[in-house]
Amino acid sequence: NIKTIFNMNNNILTEAAASTSPRRKLSDWEVRPSAKKRIYTASANKKVLCSPASRKRTYDEKEEPVVDIDMQTENAHLKEQCTDLVQENTQLKTYCNTLKSEVNALTLQLEYKDWEYAAEERIPLSHWKTLGFDGFMAELFAHAVKGFIQQLKHITDELRRGESTSIELDSDFFPLRHADILLPHWQEFVDALQQYQRYGHCNDHAIGLFIIQNIELHPKVLAMLAPVVKTLSMKKFVL
C-alpha cells in the first residue's frame, strides 16, 4: 500500500544518508583573514579557510624570534668598552714613544759627554810628500785634506748629538785621493752613523740628503760604509 511504500523510501534515504560523510557544522571551519582570494585546505578532522599568503603557515605556525633586550644592551656596552680600550691603547703607544724618545735623547747626551774625536787631525806635510806630492802640490793636497777632515769631524759631531739631518762631504779643490791615514776619520764617521741609527730613528730623524762627491771611496772605506748605509733611513743618496 501507499504507506508501506512511503516507509520503504524513507528507510532507503536514511541508509543512503548514513553511508555518506556527515555535513560539517560552521564551527568546524576556521576562518583566517585573506587579501582577495580564499582557498580551502583540509586537515584530518578539520577544514581550514586561509589566504594564499598564509597557506604555508597553515600547518606549522612559527613564532617570530624574540630579541633579548638585555643582551642588546650588553652588546652595545661591550662595543663601547672596546672603543674606549682602542683609544686608550693608542694614547699609551703615543706616551711610550714619547718616553722612548726622551730616553734616547738622554742616552745621546750621556754618550756624547763621554765621547771624544779620537782620530788624529794634524797630518804632517812630509806624509804627503812620501805619497808623491812635491812642493806646491803637497801643500795644496794637505790643505784639501784638512778641509775634508773638518767637514767629517763637524758632521760626526752633529750625528753624535742626534742633530744632523743632512750629510754633505765634498772636496773643494780637486778629487781627493784616498790615504790610509784617513781611515780613522772614516771610522769615527761610521761609528756616529751607527749611533744615530740606533737612537735618531726613534725620533723619525731620517737623513734628508747624503752626498759624497769628489772624494775617492777606496774599497777599505766602502767596506766600512756599506753595512751602515744599507740600513740607514735617508731620503736621497748621491755619490
PDB file of C-alpha atoms in Angstrom:
ATOM      1  CA  ASN A   1       0.000   0.000   0.000  1.00  0.00           C
ATOM      2  CA  ILE A   2       0.991   3.651  -0.194  1.00  0.00           C
ATOM      3  CA  LYS A   3       2.050   3.903   3.461  1.00  0.00           C
ATOM      4  CA  THR A   4       4.284   0.860   3.151  1.00  0.00           C
ATOM      5  CA  ILE A   5       5.938   2.255   0.016  1.00  0.00           C
ATOM      6  CA  PHE A   6       6.496   5.636   1.757  1.00  0.00           C
ATOM      7  CA  ASN A   7       8.167   3.954   4.759  1.00  0.00           C
ATOM      8  CA  MET A   8      10.428   1.941   2.468  1.00  0.00           C
ATOM      9  CA  ASN A   9      11.523   5.104   0.663  1.00  0.00           C
ATOM     10  CA  ASN A  10      12.315   6.784   3.999  1.00  0.00           C
ATOM     11  CA  ASN A  11      14.433   3.794   5.046  1.00  0.00           C
ATOM     12  CA  ILE A  12      16.358   3.877   1.751  1.00  0.00           C
ATOM     13  CA  LEU A  13      17.010   7.625   2.129  1.00  0.00           C
ATOM     14  CA  THR A  14      18.130   7.153   5.754  1.00  0.00           C
ATOM     15  CA  GLU A  15      20.588   4.398   4.818  1.00  0.00           C
ATOM     16  CA  ALA A  16      21.974   6.497   1.941  1.00  0.00           C
ATOM     17  CA  ALA A  17      22.495   9.493   4.226  1.00  0.00           C
ATOM     18  CA  ALA A  18      24.253   7.329   6.834  1.00  0.00           C
ATOM     19  CA  SER A  19      26.664   5.920   4.230  1.00  0.00           C
ATOM     20  CA  THR A  20      27.900   9.401   3.206  1.00  0.00           C
ATOM     21  CA  SER A  21      30.061  11.820   5.271  1.00  0.00           C
ATOM     22  CA  PRO A  22      28.061  13.849   7.720  1.00  0.00           C
ATOM     23  CA  ARG A  23      27.622  17.523   6.918  1.00  0.00           C
ATOM     24  CA  ARG A  24      30.002  19.699   8.934  1.00  0.00           C
ATOM     25  CA  LYS A  25      28.779  22.477  11.090  1.00  0.00           C
ATOM     26  CA  LEU A  26      30.008  26.084  10.814  1.00  0.00           C
ATOM     27  CA  SER A  27      32.010  25.592  13.995  1.00  0.00           C
ATOM     28  CA  ASP A  28      34.128  23.004  12.145  1.00  0.00           C
ATOM     29  CA  TRP A  29      35.508  25.715   9.840  1.00  0.00           C
ATOM     30  CA  GLU A  30      38.361  28.028  10.807  1.00  0.00           C
ATOM     31  CA  VAL A  31      38.473  31.350   9.049  1.00  0.00           C
ATOM     32  CA  ARG A  32      41.708  33.347   8.511  1.00  0.00           C
ATOM     33  CA  PRO A  33      41.891  36.875   7.131  1.00  0.00           C
ATOM     34  CA  SER A  34      42.761  36.978   3.445  1.00  0.00           C
ATOM     35  CA  ALA A  35      43.645  39.540   0.846  1.00  0.00           C
ATOM     36  CA  LYS A  36      41.460  38.799  -2.200  1.00  0.00           C
ATOM     37  CA  LYS A  37      41.113  35.082  -2.830  1.00  0.00           C
ATOM     38  CA  ARG A  38      40.261  32.451  -0.278  1.00  0.00           C
ATOM     39  CA  ILE A  39      41.151  28.790  -0.648  1.00  0.00           C
ATOM     40  CA  TYR A  40      40.139  25.761   1.375  1.00  0.00           C
ATOM     41  CA  THR A  41      42.592  23.297   2.901  1.00  0.00           C
ATOM     42  CA  ALA A  42      41.531  20.310   4.925  1.00  0.00           C
ATOM     43  CA  SER A  43      43.215  18.612   7.821  1.00  0.00           C
ATOM     44  CA  ALA A  44      42.438  15.195   9.215  1.00  0.00           C
ATOM     45  CA  ASN A  45      39.361  16.239  11.133  1.00  0.00           C
ATOM     46  CA  LYS A  46      39.019  19.889  10.291  1.00  0.00           C
ATOM     47  CA  LYS A  47      38.933  22.158   7.238  1.00  0.00           C
ATOM     48  CA  VAL A  48      40.743  25.487   7.339  1.00  0.00           C
ATOM     49  CA  LEU A  49      39.871  28.556   5.337  1.00  0.00           C
ATOM     50  CA  CYS A  50      43.007  30.617   4.578  1.00  0.00           C
ATOM     51  CA  SER A  51      44.567  33.056   2.117  1.00  0.00           C
ATOM     52  CA  PRO A  52      47.408  32.195  -0.351  1.00  0.00           C
ATOM     53  CA  ALA A  53      49.853  34.281   1.682  1.00  0.00           C
ATOM     54  CA  SER A  54      49.193  32.290   4.821  1.00  0.00           C
ATOM     55  CA  ARG A  55      48.779  28.870   3.241  1.00  0.00           C
ATOM     56  CA  LYS A  56      52.399  27.862   4.072  1.00  0.00           C
ATOM     57  CA  ARG A  57      51.775  28.605   7.697  1.00  0.00           C
ATOM     58  CA  THR A  58      48.522  26.647   7.902  1.00  0.00           C
ATOM     59  CA  TYR A  59      50.055  23.524   9.392  1.00  0.00           C
ATOM     60  CA  ASP A  60      53.158  24.850  11.041  1.00  0.00           C
ATOM     61  CA  GLU A  61      52.856  28.261  12.576  1.00  0.00           C
ATOM     62  CA  LYS A  62      56.282  29.641  13.656  1.00  0.00           C
ATOM     63  CA  GLU A  63      56.603  32.440  16.146  1.00  0.00           C
ATOM     64  CA  GLU A  64      58.842  35.411  15.367  1.00  0.00           C
ATOM     65  CA  PRO A  65      62.245  35.215  17.168  1.00  0.00           C
ATOM     66  CA  VAL A  66      62.204  37.115  20.399  1.00  0.00           C
ATOM     67  CA  VAL A  67      65.126  39.533  20.789  1.00  0.00           C
ATOM     68  CA  ASP A  68      66.561  39.743  24.246  1.00  0.00           C
ATOM     69  CA  ILE A  69      66.685  43.453  25.077  1.00  0.00           C
ATOM     70  CA  ASP A  70      69.139  42.849  27.916  1.00  0.00           C
ATOM     71  CA  MET A  71      71.556  41.112  25.523  1.00  0.00           C
ATOM     72  CA  GLN A  72      71.335  44.009  23.051  1.00  0.00           C
ATOM     73  CA  THR A  73      72.160  46.450  25.812  1.00  0.00           C
ATOM     74  CA  GLU A  74      75.070  44.328  26.972  1.00  0.00           C
ATOM     75  CA  ASN A  75      76.476  44.063  23.417  1.00  0.00           C
ATOM     76  CA  ALA A  76      76.254  47.826  22.980  1.00  0.00           C
ATOM     77  CA  HIS A  77      78.052  48.268  26.298  1.00  0.00           C
ATOM     78  CA  LEU A  78      80.812  45.843  25.249  1.00  0.00           C
ATOM     79  CA  LYS A  79      81.297  47.653  21.928  1.00  0.00           C
ATOM     80  CA  GLU A  80      81.619  50.921  23.781  1.00  0.00           C
ATOM     81  CA  GLN A  81      84.223  49.379  26.090  1.00  0.00           C
ATOM     82  CA  CYS A  82      86.191  48.066  23.095  1.00  0.00           C
ATOM     83  CA  THR A  83      86.211  51.531  21.518  1.00  0.00           C
ATOM     84  CA  ASP A  84      87.462  53.047  24.769  1.00  0.00           C
ATOM     85  CA  LEU A  85      90.214  50.397  25.019  1.00  0.00           C
ATOM     86  CA  VAL A  86      91.371  51.094  21.468  1.00  0.00           C
ATOM     87  CA  GLN A  87      91.602  54.811  22.205  1.00  0.00           C
ATOM     88  CA  GLU A  88      93.423  54.162  25.466  1.00  0.00           C
ATOM     89  CA  ASN A  89      95.837  51.811  23.698  1.00  0.00           C
ATOM     90  CA  THR A  90      96.611  54.479  21.078  1.00  0.00           C
ATOM     91  CA  GLN A  91      97.260  57.040  23.803  1.00  0.00           C
ATOM     92  CA  LEU A  92      99.554  54.631  25.640  1.00  0.00           C
ATOM     93  CA  LYS A  93     101.527  53.938  22.452  1.00  0.00           C
ATOM     94  CA  THR A  94     101.985  57.660  21.901  1.00  0.00           C
ATOM     95  CA  TYR A  95     103.064  58.120  25.507  1.00  0.00           C
ATOM     96  CA  CYS A  96     105.523  55.197  25.273  1.00  0.00           C
ATOM     97  CA  ASN A  97     107.013  56.603  22.066  1.00  0.00           C
ATOM     98  CA  THR A  98     107.440  59.962  23.781  1.00  0.00           C
ATOM     99  CA  LEU A  99     109.177  58.338  26.740  1.00  0.00           C
ATOM    100  CA  LYS A 100     111.376  56.327  24.397  1.00  0.00           C
ATOM    101  CA  SER A 101     112.388  59.472  22.543  1.00  0.00           C
ATOM    102  CA  GLU A 102     113.254  61.186  25.807  1.00  0.00           C
ATOM    103  CA  VAL A 103     115.319  58.192  26.942  1.00  0.00           C
ATOM    104  CA  ASN A 104     117.141  58.135  23.610  1.00  0.00           C
ATOM    105  CA  ALA A 105     117.853  61.855  23.865  1.00  0.00           C
ATOM    106  CA  LEU A 106     119.285  61.380  27.368  1.00  0.00           C
ATOM    107  CA  THR A 107     121.336  58.419  26.160  1.00  0.00           C
ATOM    108  CA  LEU A 108     122.760  60.509  23.320  1.00  0.00           C
ATOM    109  CA  GLN A 109     123.661  63.281  25.748  1.00  0.00           C
ATOM    110  CA  LEU A 110     125.400  60.868  28.117  1.00  0.00           C
ATOM    111  CA  GLU A 111     127.311  59.164  25.328  1.00  0.00           C
ATOM    112  CA  TYR A 112     128.212  62.496  23.753  1.00  0.00           C
ATOM    113  CA  LYS A 113     129.520  63.721  27.094  1.00  0.00           C
ATOM    114  CA  ASP A 114     131.952  60.807  27.262  1.00  0.00           C
ATOM    115  CA  TRP A 115     132.826  60.890  23.550  1.00  0.00           C
ATOM    116  CA  GLU A 116     135.971  62.376  22.058  1.00  0.00           C
ATOM    117  CA  TYR A 117     137.047  62.603  18.457  1.00  0.00           C
ATOM    118  CA  ALA A 118     139.938  60.159  18.576  1.00  0.00           C
ATOM    119  CA  ALA A 119     141.317  60.442  15.032  1.00  0.00           C
ATOM    120  CA  GLU A 120     144.476  62.472  14.547  1.00  0.00           C
ATOM    121  CA  GLU A 121     143.672  65.773  12.887  1.00  0.00           C
ATOM    122  CA  ARG A 122     147.175  67.060  12.294  1.00  0.00           C
ATOM    123  CA  ILE A 123     148.875  65.298   9.439  1.00  0.00           C
ATOM    124  CA  PRO A 124     152.433  66.471   8.700  1.00  0.00           C
ATOM    125  CA  LEU A 125     153.209  67.786   5.228  1.00  0.00           C
ATOM    126  CA  SER A 126     156.012  65.271   4.897  1.00  0.00           C
ATOM    127  CA  HIS A 127     153.439  62.472   4.841  1.00  0.00           C
ATOM    128  CA  TRP A 128     152.012  63.732   1.558  1.00  0.00           C
ATOM    129  CA  LYS A 129     155.453  64.102   0.055  1.00  0.00           C
ATOM    130  CA  THR A 130     156.022  60.401   0.688  1.00  0.00           C
ATOM    131  CA  LEU A 131     152.931  59.726  -1.422  1.00  0.00           C
ATOM    132  CA  GLY A 132     154.458  61.508  -4.440  1.00  0.00           C
ATOM    133  CA  PHE A 133     153.314  65.098  -3.877  1.00  0.00           C
ATOM    134  CA  ASP A 134     156.138  67.650  -4.254  1.00  0.00           C
ATOM    135  CA  GLY A 135     156.323  71.304  -3.262  1.00  0.00           C
ATOM    136  CA  PHE A 136     153.172  73.272  -4.007  1.00  0.00           C
ATOM    137  CA  MET A 137     151.101  70.190  -4.820  1.00  0.00           C
ATOM    138  CA  ALA A 138     151.895  68.687  -1.412  1.00  0.00           C
ATOM    139  CA  GLU A 139     150.745  71.889   0.300  1.00  0.00           C
ATOM    140  CA  LEU A 140     147.595  72.050  -1.852  1.00  0.00           C
ATOM    141  CA  PHE A 141     146.711  68.445  -1.120  1.00  0.00           C
ATOM    142  CA  ALA A 142     147.368  68.909   2.588  1.00  0.00           C
ATOM    143  CA  HIS A 143     145.012  71.900   2.574  1.00  0.00           C
ATOM    144  CA  ALA A 144     142.296  69.869   0.822  1.00  0.00           C
ATOM    145  CA  VAL A 145     142.694  67.025   3.313  1.00  0.00           C
ATOM    146  CA  LYS A 146     142.467  69.475   6.219  1.00  0.00           C
ATOM    147  CA  GLY A 147     139.180  70.843   4.886  1.00  0.00           C
ATOM    148  CA  PHE A 148     137.820  67.325   4.383  1.00  0.00           C
ATOM    149  CA  ILE A 149     138.749  66.326   7.948  1.00  0.00           C
ATOM    150  CA  GLN A 150     136.998  69.424   9.309  1.00  0.00           C
ATOM    151  CA  GLN A 151     133.857  68.551   7.356  1.00  0.00           C
ATOM    152  CA  LEU A 152     133.914  64.959   8.536  1.00  0.00           C
ATOM    153  CA  LYS A 153     134.502  65.939  12.163  1.00  0.00           C
ATOM    154  CA  HIS A 154     131.674  68.513  12.108  1.00  0.00           C
ATOM    155  CA  ILE A 155     129.176  66.043  10.645  1.00  0.00           C
ATOM    156  CA  THR A 156     130.346  63.342  13.071  1.00  0.00           C
ATOM    157  CA  ASP A 157     129.775  65.730  15.981  1.00  0.00           C
ATOM    158  CA  GLU A 158     126.233  66.524  14.796  1.00  0.00           C
ATOM    159  CA  LEU A 159     125.426  62.834  14.372  1.00  0.00           C
ATOM    160  CA  ARG A 160     126.676  62.131  17.875  1.00  0.00           C
ATOM    161  CA  ARG A 161     124.304  64.772  19.240  1.00  0.00           C
ATOM    162  CA  GLY A 162     121.428  63.479  17.112  1.00  0.00           C
ATOM    163  CA  GLU A 163     121.044  66.799  15.317  1.00  0.00           C
ATOM    164  CA  SER A 164     122.235  66.045  11.802  1.00  0.00           C
ATOM    165  CA  THR A 165     119.587  65.900   9.071  1.00  0.00           C
ATOM    166  CA  SER A 166     121.910  66.088   6.052  1.00  0.00           C
ATOM    167  CA  ILE A 167     125.397  64.842   5.188  1.00  0.00           C
ATOM    168  CA  GLU A 168     127.474  66.565   2.511  1.00  0.00           C
ATOM    169  CA  LEU A 169     131.091  65.580   2.023  1.00  0.00           C
ATOM    170  CA  ASP A 170     132.905  67.316  -0.804  1.00  0.00           C
ATOM    171  CA  SER A 171     136.420  68.298  -1.839  1.00  0.00           C
ATOM    172  CA  ASP A 172     136.542  71.989  -2.736  1.00  0.00           C
ATOM    173  CA  PHE A 173     139.660  71.938  -4.911  1.00  0.00           C
ATOM    174  CA  PHE A 174     140.021  68.627  -6.778  1.00  0.00           C
ATOM    175  CA  PRO A 175     139.106  64.969  -6.334  1.00  0.00           C
ATOM    176  CA  LEU A 176     140.564  63.857  -3.040  1.00  0.00           C
ATOM    177  CA  ARG A 177     142.671  60.719  -3.262  1.00  0.00           C
ATOM    178  CA  HIS A 178     142.465  58.009  -0.667  1.00  0.00           C
ATOM    179  CA  ALA A 179     145.097  57.669   2.014  1.00  0.00           C
ATOM    180  CA  ASP A 180     145.130  55.065   4.770  1.00  0.00           C
ATOM    181  CA  ILE A 181     145.898  57.797   7.260  1.00  0.00           C
ATOM    182  CA  LEU A 182     142.282  58.981   6.763  1.00  0.00           C
ATOM    183  CA  LEU A 183     140.746  55.629   7.760  1.00  0.00           C
ATOM    184  CA  PRO A 184     140.452  56.568  11.487  1.00  0.00           C
ATOM    185  CA  HIS A 185     138.388  59.606  10.432  1.00  0.00           C
ATOM    186  CA  TRP A 186     136.120  57.419   8.322  1.00  0.00           C
ATOM    187  CA  GLN A 187     135.765  55.087  11.309  1.00  0.00           C
ATOM    188  CA  GLU A 188     134.665  57.972  13.562  1.00  0.00           C
ATOM    189  CA  PHE A 189     132.080  58.918  10.941  1.00  0.00           C
ATOM    190  CA  VAL A 190     130.769  55.348  10.604  1.00  0.00           C
ATOM    191  CA  ASP A 191     130.505  54.927  14.397  1.00  0.00           C
ATOM    192  CA  ALA A 192     128.484  58.149  14.601  1.00  0.00           C
ATOM    193  CA  LEU A 193     126.173  56.907  11.835  1.00  0.00           C
ATOM    194  CA  GLN A 194     125.585  53.672  13.742  1.00  0.00           C
ATOM    195  CA  GLN A 195     124.761  55.566  16.929  1.00  0.00           C
ATOM    196  CA  TYR A 196     122.426  57.901  15.044  1.00  0.00           C
ATOM    197  CA  GLN A 197     120.733  54.883  13.527  1.00  0.00           C
ATOM    198  CA  ARG A 198     120.124  53.353  16.961  1.00  0.00           C
ATOM    199  CA  TYR A 199     118.668  56.454  18.590  1.00  0.00           C
ATOM    200  CA  GLY A 200     117.855  59.076  15.969  1.00  0.00           C
ATOM    201  CA  HIS A 201     115.409  56.875  14.044  1.00  0.00           C
ATOM    202  CA  CYS A 202     113.131  56.620  17.058  1.00  0.00           C
ATOM    203  CA  ASN A 203     112.560  60.360  16.702  1.00  0.00           C
ATOM    204  CA  ASP A 204     111.881  59.981  12.960  1.00  0.00           C
ATOM    205  CA  HIS A 205     115.060  61.914  12.158  1.00  0.00           C
ATOM    206  CA  ALA A 206     115.786  60.378   8.799  1.00  0.00           C
ATOM    207  CA  ILE A 207     118.753  61.742   6.856  1.00  0.00           C
ATOM    208  CA  GLY A 208     117.265  64.043   4.245  1.00  0.00           C
ATOM    209  CA  LEU A 209     120.340  64.200   1.995  1.00  0.00           C
ATOM    210  CA  PHE A 210     123.509  62.092   1.907  1.00  0.00           C
ATOM    211  CA  ILE A 211     126.142  63.287  -0.601  1.00  0.00           C
ATOM    212  CA  ILE A 212     129.753  62.208  -1.103  1.00  0.00           C
ATOM    213  CA  GLN A 213     131.426  63.694  -4.163  1.00  0.00           C
ATOM    214  CA  ASN A 214     134.950  64.455  -5.401  1.00  0.00           C
ATOM    215  CA  ILE A 215     136.274  62.022  -2.795  1.00  0.00           C
ATOM    216  CA  GLU A 216     137.804  58.658  -3.651  1.00  0.00           C
ATOM    217  CA  LEU A 217     135.978  55.820  -1.929  1.00  0.00           C
ATOM    218  CA  HIS A 218     138.592  53.130  -1.563  1.00  0.00           C
ATOM    219  CA  PRO A 219     137.385  49.523  -1.088  1.00  0.00           C
ATOM    220  CA  LYS A 220     138.546  49.812   2.541  1.00  0.00           C
ATOM    221  CA  VAL A 221     136.247  52.829   3.016  1.00  0.00           C
ATOM    222  CA  LEU A 222     133.338  51.165   1.195  1.00  0.00           C
ATOM    223  CA  ALA A 223     133.702  48.096   3.414  1.00  0.00           C
ATOM    224  CA  MET A 224     133.183  50.376   6.415  1.00  0.00           C
ATOM    225  CA  LEU A 225     130.312  52.416   4.959  1.00  0.00           C
ATOM    226  CA  ALA A 226     128.255  49.776   3.157  1.00  0.00           C
ATOM    227  CA  PRO A 227     126.808  47.881   6.174  1.00  0.00           C
ATOM    228  CA  VAL A 228     125.579  51.129   7.745  1.00  0.00           C
ATOM    229  CA  VAL A 229     124.308  52.809   4.582  1.00  0.00           C
ATOM    230  CA  LYS A 230     122.266  49.720   3.633  1.00  0.00           C
ATOM    231  CA  THR A 231     120.061  50.090   6.723  1.00  0.00           C
ATOM    232  CA  LEU A 232     120.255  53.870   7.194  1.00  0.00           C
ATOM    233  CA  SER A 233     116.983  55.756   6.811  1.00  0.00           C
ATOM    234  CA  MET A 234     117.528  58.532   4.262  1.00  0.00           C
ATOM    235  CA  LYS A 235     115.561  60.276   1.535  1.00  0.00           C
ATOM    236  CA  LYS A 236     118.298  60.915  -1.027  1.00  0.00           C
ATOM    237  CA  PHE A 237     121.734  59.368  -1.512  1.00  0.00           C
ATOM    238  CA  VAL A 238     124.251  60.753  -4.035  1.00  0.00           C
ATOM    239  CA  LEU A 239     127.749  59.519  -4.837  1.00  0.00           C
TER     240      LEU A 239
END
